[in-house]
mmCIF file of C-alpha atoms in Angstrom:
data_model
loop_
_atom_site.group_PDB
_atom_site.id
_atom_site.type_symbol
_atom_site.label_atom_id
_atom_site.label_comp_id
_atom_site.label_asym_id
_atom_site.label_seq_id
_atom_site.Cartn_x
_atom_site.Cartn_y
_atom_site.Cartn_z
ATOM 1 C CA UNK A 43 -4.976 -16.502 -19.394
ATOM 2 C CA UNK A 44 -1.953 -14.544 -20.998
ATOM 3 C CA UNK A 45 0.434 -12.474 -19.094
ATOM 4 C CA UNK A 46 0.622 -9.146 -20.371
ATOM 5 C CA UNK A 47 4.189 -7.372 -20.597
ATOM 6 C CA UNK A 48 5.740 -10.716 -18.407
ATOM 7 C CA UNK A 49 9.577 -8.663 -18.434
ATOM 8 C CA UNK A 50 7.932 -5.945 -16.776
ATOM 9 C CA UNK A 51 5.448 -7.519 -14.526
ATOM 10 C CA UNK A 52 4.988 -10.535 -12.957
ATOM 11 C CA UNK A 53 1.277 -10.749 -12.410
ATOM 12 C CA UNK A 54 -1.744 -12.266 -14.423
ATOM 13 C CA UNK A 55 -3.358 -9.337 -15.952
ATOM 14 C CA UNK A 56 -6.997 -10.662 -15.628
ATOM 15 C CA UNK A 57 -7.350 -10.092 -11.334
ATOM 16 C CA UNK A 58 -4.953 -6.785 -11.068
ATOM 17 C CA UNK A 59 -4.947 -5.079 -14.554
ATOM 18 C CA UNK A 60 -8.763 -4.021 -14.153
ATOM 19 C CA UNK A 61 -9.493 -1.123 -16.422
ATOM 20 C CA UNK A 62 -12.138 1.413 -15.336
ATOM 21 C CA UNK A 63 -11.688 3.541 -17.714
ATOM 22 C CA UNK A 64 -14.896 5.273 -18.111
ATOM 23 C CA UNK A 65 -16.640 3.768 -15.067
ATOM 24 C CA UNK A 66 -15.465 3.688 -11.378
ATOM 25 C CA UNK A 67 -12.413 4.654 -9.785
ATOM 26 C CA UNK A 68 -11.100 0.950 -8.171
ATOM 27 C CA UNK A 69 -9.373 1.307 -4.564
ATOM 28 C CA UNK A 70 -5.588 0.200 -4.230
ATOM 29 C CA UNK A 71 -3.995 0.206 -0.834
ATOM 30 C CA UNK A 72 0.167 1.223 -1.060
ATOM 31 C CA UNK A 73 1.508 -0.870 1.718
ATOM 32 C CA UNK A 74 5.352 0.607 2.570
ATOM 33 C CA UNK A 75 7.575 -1.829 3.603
ATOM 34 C CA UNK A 76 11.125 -0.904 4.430
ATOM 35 C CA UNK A 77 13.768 -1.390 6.981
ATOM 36 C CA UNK A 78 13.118 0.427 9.981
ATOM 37 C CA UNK A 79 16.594 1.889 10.113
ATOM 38 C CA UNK A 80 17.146 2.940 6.917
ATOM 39 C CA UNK A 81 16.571 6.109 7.697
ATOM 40 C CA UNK A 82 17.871 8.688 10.737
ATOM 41 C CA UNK A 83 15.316 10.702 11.983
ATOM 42 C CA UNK A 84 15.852 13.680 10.027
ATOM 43 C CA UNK A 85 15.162 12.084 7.260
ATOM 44 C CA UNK A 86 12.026 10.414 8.124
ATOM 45 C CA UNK A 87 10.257 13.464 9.509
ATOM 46 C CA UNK A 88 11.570 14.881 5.468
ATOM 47 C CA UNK A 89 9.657 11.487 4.666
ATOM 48 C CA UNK A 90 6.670 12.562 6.626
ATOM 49 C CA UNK A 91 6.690 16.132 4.675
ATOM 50 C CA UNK A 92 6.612 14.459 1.124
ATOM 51 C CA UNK A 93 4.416 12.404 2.133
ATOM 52 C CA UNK A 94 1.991 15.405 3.437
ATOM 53 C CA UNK A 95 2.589 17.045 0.189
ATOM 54 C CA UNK A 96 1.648 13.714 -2.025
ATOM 55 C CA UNK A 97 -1.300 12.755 0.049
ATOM 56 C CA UNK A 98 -2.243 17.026 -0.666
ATOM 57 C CA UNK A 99 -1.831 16.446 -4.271
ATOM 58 C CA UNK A 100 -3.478 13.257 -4.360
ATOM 59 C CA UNK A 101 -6.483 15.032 -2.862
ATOM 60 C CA UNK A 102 -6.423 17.743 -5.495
ATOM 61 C CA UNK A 103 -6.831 15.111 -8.281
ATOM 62 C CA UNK A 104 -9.682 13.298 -5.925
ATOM 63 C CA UNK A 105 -7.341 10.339 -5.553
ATOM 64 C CA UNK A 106 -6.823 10.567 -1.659
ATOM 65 C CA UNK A 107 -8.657 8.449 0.690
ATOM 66 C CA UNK A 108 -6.275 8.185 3.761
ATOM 67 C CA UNK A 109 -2.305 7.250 4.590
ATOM 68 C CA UNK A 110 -0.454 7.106 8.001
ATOM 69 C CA UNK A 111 3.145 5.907 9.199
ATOM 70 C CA UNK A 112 3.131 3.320 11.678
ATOM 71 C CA UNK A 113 4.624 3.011 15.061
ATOM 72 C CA UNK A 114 7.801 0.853 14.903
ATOM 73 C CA UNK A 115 7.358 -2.771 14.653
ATOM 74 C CA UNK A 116 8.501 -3.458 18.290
ATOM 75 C CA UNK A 117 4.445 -1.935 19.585
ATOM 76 C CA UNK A 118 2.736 -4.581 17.155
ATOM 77 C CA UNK A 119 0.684 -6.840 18.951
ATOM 78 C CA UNK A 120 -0.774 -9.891 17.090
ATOM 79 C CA UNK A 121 -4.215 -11.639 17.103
ATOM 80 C CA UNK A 122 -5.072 -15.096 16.072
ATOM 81 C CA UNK A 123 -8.700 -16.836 16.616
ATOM 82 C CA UNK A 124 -7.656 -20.771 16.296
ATOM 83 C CA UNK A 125 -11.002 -23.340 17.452
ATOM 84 C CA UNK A 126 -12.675 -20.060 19.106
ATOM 85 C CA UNK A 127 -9.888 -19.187 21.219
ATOM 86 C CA UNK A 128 -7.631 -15.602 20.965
ATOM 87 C CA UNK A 129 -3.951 -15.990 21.042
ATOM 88 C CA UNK A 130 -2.659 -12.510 21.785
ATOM 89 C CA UNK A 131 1.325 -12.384 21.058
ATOM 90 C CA UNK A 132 3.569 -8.993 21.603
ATOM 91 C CA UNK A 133 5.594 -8.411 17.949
ATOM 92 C CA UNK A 134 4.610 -8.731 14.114
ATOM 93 C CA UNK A 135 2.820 -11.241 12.333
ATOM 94 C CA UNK A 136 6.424 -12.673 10.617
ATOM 95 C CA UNK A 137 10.409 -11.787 11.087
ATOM 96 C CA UNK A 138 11.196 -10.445 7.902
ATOM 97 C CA UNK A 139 13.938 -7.939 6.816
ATOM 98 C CA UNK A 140 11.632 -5.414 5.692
ATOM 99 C CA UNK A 141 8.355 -4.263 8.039
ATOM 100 C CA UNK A 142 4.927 -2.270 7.367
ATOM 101 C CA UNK A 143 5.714 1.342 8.047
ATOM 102 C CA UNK A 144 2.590 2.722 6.272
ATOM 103 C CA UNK A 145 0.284 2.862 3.652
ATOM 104 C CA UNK A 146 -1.829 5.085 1.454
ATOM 105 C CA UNK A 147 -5.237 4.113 0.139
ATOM 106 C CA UNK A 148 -6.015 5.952 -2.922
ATOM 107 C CA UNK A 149 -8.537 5.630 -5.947
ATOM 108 C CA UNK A 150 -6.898 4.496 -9.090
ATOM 109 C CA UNK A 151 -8.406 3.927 -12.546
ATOM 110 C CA UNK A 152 -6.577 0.847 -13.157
ATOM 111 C CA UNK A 153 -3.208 -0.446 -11.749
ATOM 112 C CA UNK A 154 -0.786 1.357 -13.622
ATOM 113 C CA UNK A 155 -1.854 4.757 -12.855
ATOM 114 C CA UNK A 156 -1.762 2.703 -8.829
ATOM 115 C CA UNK A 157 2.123 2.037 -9.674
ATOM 116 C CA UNK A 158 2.494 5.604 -10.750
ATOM 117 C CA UNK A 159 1.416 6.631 -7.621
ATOM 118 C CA UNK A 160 3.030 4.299 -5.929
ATOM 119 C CA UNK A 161 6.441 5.231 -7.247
ATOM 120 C CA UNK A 162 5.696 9.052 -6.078
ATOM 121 C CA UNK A 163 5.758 7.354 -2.567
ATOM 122 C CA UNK A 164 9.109 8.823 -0.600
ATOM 123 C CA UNK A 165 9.446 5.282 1.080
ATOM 124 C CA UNK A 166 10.126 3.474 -2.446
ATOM 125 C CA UNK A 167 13.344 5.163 -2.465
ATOM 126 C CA UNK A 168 14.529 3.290 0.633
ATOM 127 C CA UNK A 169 12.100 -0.150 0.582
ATOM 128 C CA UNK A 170 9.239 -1.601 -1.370
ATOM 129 C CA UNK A 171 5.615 -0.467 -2.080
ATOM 130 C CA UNK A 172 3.426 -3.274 -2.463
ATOM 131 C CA UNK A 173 0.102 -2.754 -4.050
ATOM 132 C CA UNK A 174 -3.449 -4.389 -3.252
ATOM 133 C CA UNK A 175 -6.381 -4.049 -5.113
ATOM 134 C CA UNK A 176 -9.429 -3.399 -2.515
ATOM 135 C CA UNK A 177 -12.359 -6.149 -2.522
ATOM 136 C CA UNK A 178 -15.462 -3.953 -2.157
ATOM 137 C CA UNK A 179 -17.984 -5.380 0.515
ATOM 138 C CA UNK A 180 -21.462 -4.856 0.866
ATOM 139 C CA UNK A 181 -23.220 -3.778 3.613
ATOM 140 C CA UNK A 182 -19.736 -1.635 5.630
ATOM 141 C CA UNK A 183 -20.388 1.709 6.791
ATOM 142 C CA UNK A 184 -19.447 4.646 4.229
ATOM 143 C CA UNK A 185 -16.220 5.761 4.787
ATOM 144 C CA UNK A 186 -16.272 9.537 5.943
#
């Protein structure tokens, strides 16, 4: 396996760089991690609006399939199943710097045109969009 463009990117290009070109749009989901104070309020309800207007563009070009902030990381509630019992504990999964405040899920012909998208994203100016290819499963309901 070779690593295509290794100054750029640091990933194997055989799982992530599928190319569809020609076939089947591929599912990515944009996960937007940031610092839950980087911004005041103002300026995350001007997050929400660009955010409006990319997921309206994204539908235009049939890329859309859904995005939504999240509640702050203080209403999480976590879930483990550990030899058939539930542990149920208040807060994230991990203390990190940086938490989930949303995602998009869009269609994407490969990954780069996912990282062009992703870099249209209003919370990459302030913290990280990290990008995951979507494992197709047999047998789930159609999505609406």
């Amino acid at each position: 396996m070779r690593i295509a463009n290794w100054y750029q990117v640091s990933i194997w290009t055989i799982p992530v760089r599928l190319n569809h070109k020609g076939g089947n749009r591929m599912k990515y989901l944009l996960l937007i991690y940031m610092d839950e104070n980087a911004m005041s309020e103002t300026e995350r309800e001007h997050c929400y609006g660009e955010s409006a207007q990319l997921a309206q563009d994204l539908h235009t070009q049939g890329q859309f399939l859904a995005t939504a902030p999240l509640h702050p990381v203080a209403t999480a509630t976590s879930v483990q199943v550990r030899d058939g019992k539930s542990l149920v504990t208040d807060g994230p999964f991990a203390e990190t710097r940086e938490q989930l405040g949303g995602f998009f899920l869009v269609n994407a012909q490969d990954l780069d045109e996912a990282i062009a998208i992703a870099t249209r994203i209003p919370g990459a100016k302030v913290g990280t969009v990290e990008i995951r290819p979507v494992i197709e499963v047999a047998g789930l309901p159609a999505q609406p």
